[in-house]
Coordinates of C-alpha atoms and ligand atoms in Angstrom, one line a residue:
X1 CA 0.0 0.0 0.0
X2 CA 1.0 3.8 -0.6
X3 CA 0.0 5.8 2.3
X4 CA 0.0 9.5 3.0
X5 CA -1.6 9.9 6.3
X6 CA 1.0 11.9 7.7
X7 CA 1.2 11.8 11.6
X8 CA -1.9 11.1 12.5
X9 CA -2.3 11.4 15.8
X10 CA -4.0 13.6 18.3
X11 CA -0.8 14.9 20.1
X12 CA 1.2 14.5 23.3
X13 CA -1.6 15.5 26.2
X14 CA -4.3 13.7 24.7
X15 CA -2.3 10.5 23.6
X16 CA -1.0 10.7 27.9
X17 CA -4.5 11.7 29.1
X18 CA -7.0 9.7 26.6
X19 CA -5.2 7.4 24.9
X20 CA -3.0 5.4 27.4
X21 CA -6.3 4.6 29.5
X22 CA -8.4 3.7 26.7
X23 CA -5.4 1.4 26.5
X24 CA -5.3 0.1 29.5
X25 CA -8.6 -1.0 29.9
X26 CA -7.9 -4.3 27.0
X27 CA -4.3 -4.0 27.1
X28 CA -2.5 -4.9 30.5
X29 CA 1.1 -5.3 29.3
X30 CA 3.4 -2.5 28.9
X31 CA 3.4 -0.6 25.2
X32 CA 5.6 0.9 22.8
X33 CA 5.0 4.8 22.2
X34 CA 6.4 5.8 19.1
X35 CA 7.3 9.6 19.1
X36 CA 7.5 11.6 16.4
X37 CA 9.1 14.9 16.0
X38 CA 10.0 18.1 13.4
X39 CA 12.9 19.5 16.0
X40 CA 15.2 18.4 18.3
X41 CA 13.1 19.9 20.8
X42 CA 9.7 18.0 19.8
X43 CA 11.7 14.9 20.1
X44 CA 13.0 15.6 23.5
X45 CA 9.7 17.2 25.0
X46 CA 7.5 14.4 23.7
X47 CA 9.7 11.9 24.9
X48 CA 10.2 13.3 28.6
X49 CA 6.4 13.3 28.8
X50 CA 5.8 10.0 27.5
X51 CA 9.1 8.7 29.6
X52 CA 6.8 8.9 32.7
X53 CA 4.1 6.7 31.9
X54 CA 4.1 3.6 33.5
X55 CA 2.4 2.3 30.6
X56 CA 5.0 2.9 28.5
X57 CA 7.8 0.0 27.9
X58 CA 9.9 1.2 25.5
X59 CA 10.0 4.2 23.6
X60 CA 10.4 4.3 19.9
X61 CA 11.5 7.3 18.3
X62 CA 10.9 7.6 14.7
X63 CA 13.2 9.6 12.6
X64 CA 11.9 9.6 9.0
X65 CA 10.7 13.0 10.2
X66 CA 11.9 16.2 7.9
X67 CA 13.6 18.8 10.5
X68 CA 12.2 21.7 9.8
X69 CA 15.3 23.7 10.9
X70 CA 17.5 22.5 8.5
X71 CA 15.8 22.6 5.6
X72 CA 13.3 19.7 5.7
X73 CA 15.7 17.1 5.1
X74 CA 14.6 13.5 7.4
X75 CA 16.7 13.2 10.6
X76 CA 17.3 9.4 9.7
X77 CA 19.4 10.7 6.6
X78 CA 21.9 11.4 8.0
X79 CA 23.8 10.1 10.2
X80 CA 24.8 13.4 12.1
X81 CA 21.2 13.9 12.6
X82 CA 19.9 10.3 13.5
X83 CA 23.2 11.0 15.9
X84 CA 21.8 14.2 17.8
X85 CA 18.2 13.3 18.3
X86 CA 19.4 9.8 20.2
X87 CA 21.4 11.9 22.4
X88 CA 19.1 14.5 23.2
X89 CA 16.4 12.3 23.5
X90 CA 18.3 9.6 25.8
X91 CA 19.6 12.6 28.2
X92 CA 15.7 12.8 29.4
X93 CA 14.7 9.5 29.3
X94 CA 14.8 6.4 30.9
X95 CA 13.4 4.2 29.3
X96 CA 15.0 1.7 26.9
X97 CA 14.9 3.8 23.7
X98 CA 14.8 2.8 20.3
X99 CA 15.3 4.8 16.9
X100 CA 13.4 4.1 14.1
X101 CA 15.3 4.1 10.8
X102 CA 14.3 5.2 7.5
X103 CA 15.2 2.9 4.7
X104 CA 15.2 6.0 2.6
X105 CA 18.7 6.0 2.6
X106 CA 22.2 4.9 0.5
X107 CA 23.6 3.2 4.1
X108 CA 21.4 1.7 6.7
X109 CA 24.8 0.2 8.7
X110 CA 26.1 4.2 9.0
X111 CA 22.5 5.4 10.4
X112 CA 22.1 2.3 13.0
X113 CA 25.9 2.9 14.1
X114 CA 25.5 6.1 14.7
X115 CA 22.6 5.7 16.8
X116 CA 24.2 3.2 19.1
X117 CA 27.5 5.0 20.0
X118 CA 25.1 7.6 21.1
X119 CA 23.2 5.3 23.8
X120 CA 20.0 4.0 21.5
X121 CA 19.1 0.7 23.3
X122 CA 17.9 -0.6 20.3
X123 CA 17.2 -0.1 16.5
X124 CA 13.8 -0.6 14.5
X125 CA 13.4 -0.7 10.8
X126 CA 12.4 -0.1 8.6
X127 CA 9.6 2.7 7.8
X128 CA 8.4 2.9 4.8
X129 CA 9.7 3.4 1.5
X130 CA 8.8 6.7 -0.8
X131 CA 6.8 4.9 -3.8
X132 CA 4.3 5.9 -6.4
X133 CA 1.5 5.2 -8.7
X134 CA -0.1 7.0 -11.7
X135 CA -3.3 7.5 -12.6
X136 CA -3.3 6.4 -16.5
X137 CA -6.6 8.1 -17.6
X138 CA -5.5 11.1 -15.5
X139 CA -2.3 11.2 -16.2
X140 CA -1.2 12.6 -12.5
X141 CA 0.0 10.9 -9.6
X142 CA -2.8 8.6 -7.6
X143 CA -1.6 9.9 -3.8
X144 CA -2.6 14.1 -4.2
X145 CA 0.7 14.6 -2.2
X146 CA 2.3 12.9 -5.1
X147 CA 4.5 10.5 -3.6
X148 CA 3.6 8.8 -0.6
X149 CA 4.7 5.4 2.0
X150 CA 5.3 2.6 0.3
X151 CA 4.5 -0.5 2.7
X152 CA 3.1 -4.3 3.1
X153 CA 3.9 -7.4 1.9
X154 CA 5.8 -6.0 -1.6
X155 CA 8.8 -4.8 0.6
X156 CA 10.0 -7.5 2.5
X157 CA 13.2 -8.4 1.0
X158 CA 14.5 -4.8 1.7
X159 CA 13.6 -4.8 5.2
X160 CA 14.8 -8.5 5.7
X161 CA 18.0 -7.3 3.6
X162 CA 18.6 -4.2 6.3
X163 CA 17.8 -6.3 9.1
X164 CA 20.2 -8.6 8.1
X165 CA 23.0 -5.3 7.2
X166 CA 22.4 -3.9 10.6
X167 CA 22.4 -7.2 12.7
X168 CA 26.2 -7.6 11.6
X169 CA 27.1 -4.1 12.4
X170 CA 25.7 -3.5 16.1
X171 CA 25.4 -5.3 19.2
X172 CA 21.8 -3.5 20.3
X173 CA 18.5 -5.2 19.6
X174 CA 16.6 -4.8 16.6
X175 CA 13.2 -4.9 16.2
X176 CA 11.9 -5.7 12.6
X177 CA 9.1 -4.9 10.2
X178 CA 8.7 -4.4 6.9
X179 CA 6.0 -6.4 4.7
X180 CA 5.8 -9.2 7.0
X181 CA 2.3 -10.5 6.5
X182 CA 2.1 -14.0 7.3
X183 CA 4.2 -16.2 10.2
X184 CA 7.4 -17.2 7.7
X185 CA 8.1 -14.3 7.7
X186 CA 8.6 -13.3 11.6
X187 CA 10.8 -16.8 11.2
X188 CA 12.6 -15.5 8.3
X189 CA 12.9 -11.8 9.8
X190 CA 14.4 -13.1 12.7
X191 CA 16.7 -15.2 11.3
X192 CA 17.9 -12.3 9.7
X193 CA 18.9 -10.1 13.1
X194 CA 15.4 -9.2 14.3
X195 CA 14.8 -9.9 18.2
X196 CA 11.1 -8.7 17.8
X197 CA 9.0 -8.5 14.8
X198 CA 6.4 -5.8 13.9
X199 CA 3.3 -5.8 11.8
X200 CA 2.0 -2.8 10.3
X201 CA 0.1 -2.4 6.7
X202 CA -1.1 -6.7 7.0
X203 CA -3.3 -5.3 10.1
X204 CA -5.3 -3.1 7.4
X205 CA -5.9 -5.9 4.9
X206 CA -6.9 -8.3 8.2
X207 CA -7.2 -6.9 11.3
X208 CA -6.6 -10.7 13.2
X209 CA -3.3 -10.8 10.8
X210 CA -1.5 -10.6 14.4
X211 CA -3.7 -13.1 16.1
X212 CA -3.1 -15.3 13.3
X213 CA 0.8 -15.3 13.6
X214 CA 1.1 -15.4 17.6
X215 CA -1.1 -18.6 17.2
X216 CA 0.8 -20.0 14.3
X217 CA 4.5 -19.6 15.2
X218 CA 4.1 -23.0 17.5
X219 CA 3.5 -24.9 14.3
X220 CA 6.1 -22.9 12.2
X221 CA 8.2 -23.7 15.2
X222 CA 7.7 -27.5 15.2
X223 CA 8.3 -27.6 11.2
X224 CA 11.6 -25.7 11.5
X225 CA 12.3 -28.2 14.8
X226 CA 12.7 -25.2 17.0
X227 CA 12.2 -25.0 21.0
X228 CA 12.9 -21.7 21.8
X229 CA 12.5 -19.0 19.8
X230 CA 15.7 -17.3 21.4
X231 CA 17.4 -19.9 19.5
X232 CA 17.2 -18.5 15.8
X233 CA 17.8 -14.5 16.4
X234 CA 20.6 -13.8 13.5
X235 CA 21.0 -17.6 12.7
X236 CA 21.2 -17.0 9.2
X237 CA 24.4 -15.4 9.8
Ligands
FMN1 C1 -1.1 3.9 7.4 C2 0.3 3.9 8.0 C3 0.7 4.8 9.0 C4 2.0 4.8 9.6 N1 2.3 5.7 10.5 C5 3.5 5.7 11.1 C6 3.9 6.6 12.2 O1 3.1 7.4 12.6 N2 5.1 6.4 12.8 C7 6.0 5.5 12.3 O2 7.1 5.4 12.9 N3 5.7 4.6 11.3 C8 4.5 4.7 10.7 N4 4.2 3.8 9.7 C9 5.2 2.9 9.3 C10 5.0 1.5 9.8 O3 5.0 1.5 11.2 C11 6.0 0.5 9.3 O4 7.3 0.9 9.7 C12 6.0 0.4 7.8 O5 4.7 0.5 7.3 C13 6.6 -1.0 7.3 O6 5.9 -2.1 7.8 P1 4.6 -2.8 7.1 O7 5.1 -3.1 5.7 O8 4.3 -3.9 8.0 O9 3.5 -1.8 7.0 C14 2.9 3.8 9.1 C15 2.5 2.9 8.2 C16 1.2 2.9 7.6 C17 0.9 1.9 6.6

């Protein structure tokens, strides 16, 4: 799918005051917030708030964001960027902190370095890709922003392929998504480095896509003869 939803979202104080116990009440264990932010200081101020939740596990900070003080270009770009948000946003934190990377780039293994000789705790990727379609008879672009995020099942091999890239190049966790649709491929994706496996545009073609994996891994398990997942994070290395 090509999506260009933007940020959706209805900000810090209402995510803290509405969202988290909305949450709470079918959700009991602790949750990823993923922060977004157009300056250094959005970063940092979002992430100090969500820091205190209890709620809140692990905070995933998502830098495919343009910085709007230098010229629009995403943080996870460039590696001098992707460098300065995970400091500024681990020196209020204290939480386990993971940066989001964009695959939007000419070197994943620079980006994800970067980030962990500045403290990250662990990496996710990837975020979507920029894509686009063209309406034939109207001979414009389908998405009115032109270009939008490119996601689901069609883009797999690149996130499997930096997965794999950034597994051998740092020692923090990664958590990986990327088209995975269907339960090979949480086997497959953490094969190639990933410790945890997310699942985003599958959940708007089935909404149980989930369920469905969580219940099938013991059977994807038993035909790969595996006890414990544990066992096969980075084993195709
Ligand atoms: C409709 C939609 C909205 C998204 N919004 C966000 C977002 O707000 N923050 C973020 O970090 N990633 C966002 N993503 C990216 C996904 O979390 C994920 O990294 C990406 O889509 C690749 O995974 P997938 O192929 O399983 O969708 C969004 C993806 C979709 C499809």
């Amino acid at each position: 799918m090509i999506n260009s939803v933007g940020l959706q979202n209805p900000g810090i104080d209402k995510v803290i005051s509405e969202e988290l116990p909305k949450l709470k009440k079918c959700f009991n264990k602790p949750v990823i917030a993923n922060i977004s932010g157009f300056s250094i200081d959005e970063y940092t101020y979002c992430c100090e708030r969500i820091d205190k939740e209890e709620q809140v596990g692990i905070i995933e900070v998502n830098i495919s964001c343009p910085n709007v003080h230098n010229g629009g270009m995403a943080f996870g770009t460039d590696p001098k960027a992707a460098a300065e948000v995970t400091k500024a946003v681990k020196k209020v934190t204290t939480k386990p902190v993971y940066i989001k990377l964009s695959p939007n780039v000419t070197d994943i293994v620079s980006i994800a370095k970067a980030c962990e000789a500045e403290g990250a705790d662990g990496i996710s990727l990837i975020n979507t890709l920029m894509g686009m379609r063209i309406d034939k008879m109207r001979r414009r672009p389908v998405v009115a922003n032109k270009m939008g995020g490119f996601s689901g099942s069609a883009i797999f091999p690149v996130a499997l392929r930096m997965v794999y890239q950034v597994y051998e190049a740092v020692k923090i966790p990664i958590i990986g998504m990327g088209g995975v649709s269907k339960v090979e491929d949480v086997f497959e994706m953490m094969l190639a480095g990933a410790t945890a496996v997310q699942v985003g545009a599958a959940n708007l073609v089935d909404p149980y896509a989930c369920k469905t994996m969580v219940e099938e891994l013991p059977k994807v398990m038993e035909k790969y003869k595996v006890n414990n997942l544990k066992d096969i994070i980075g084993g195709a290395h």
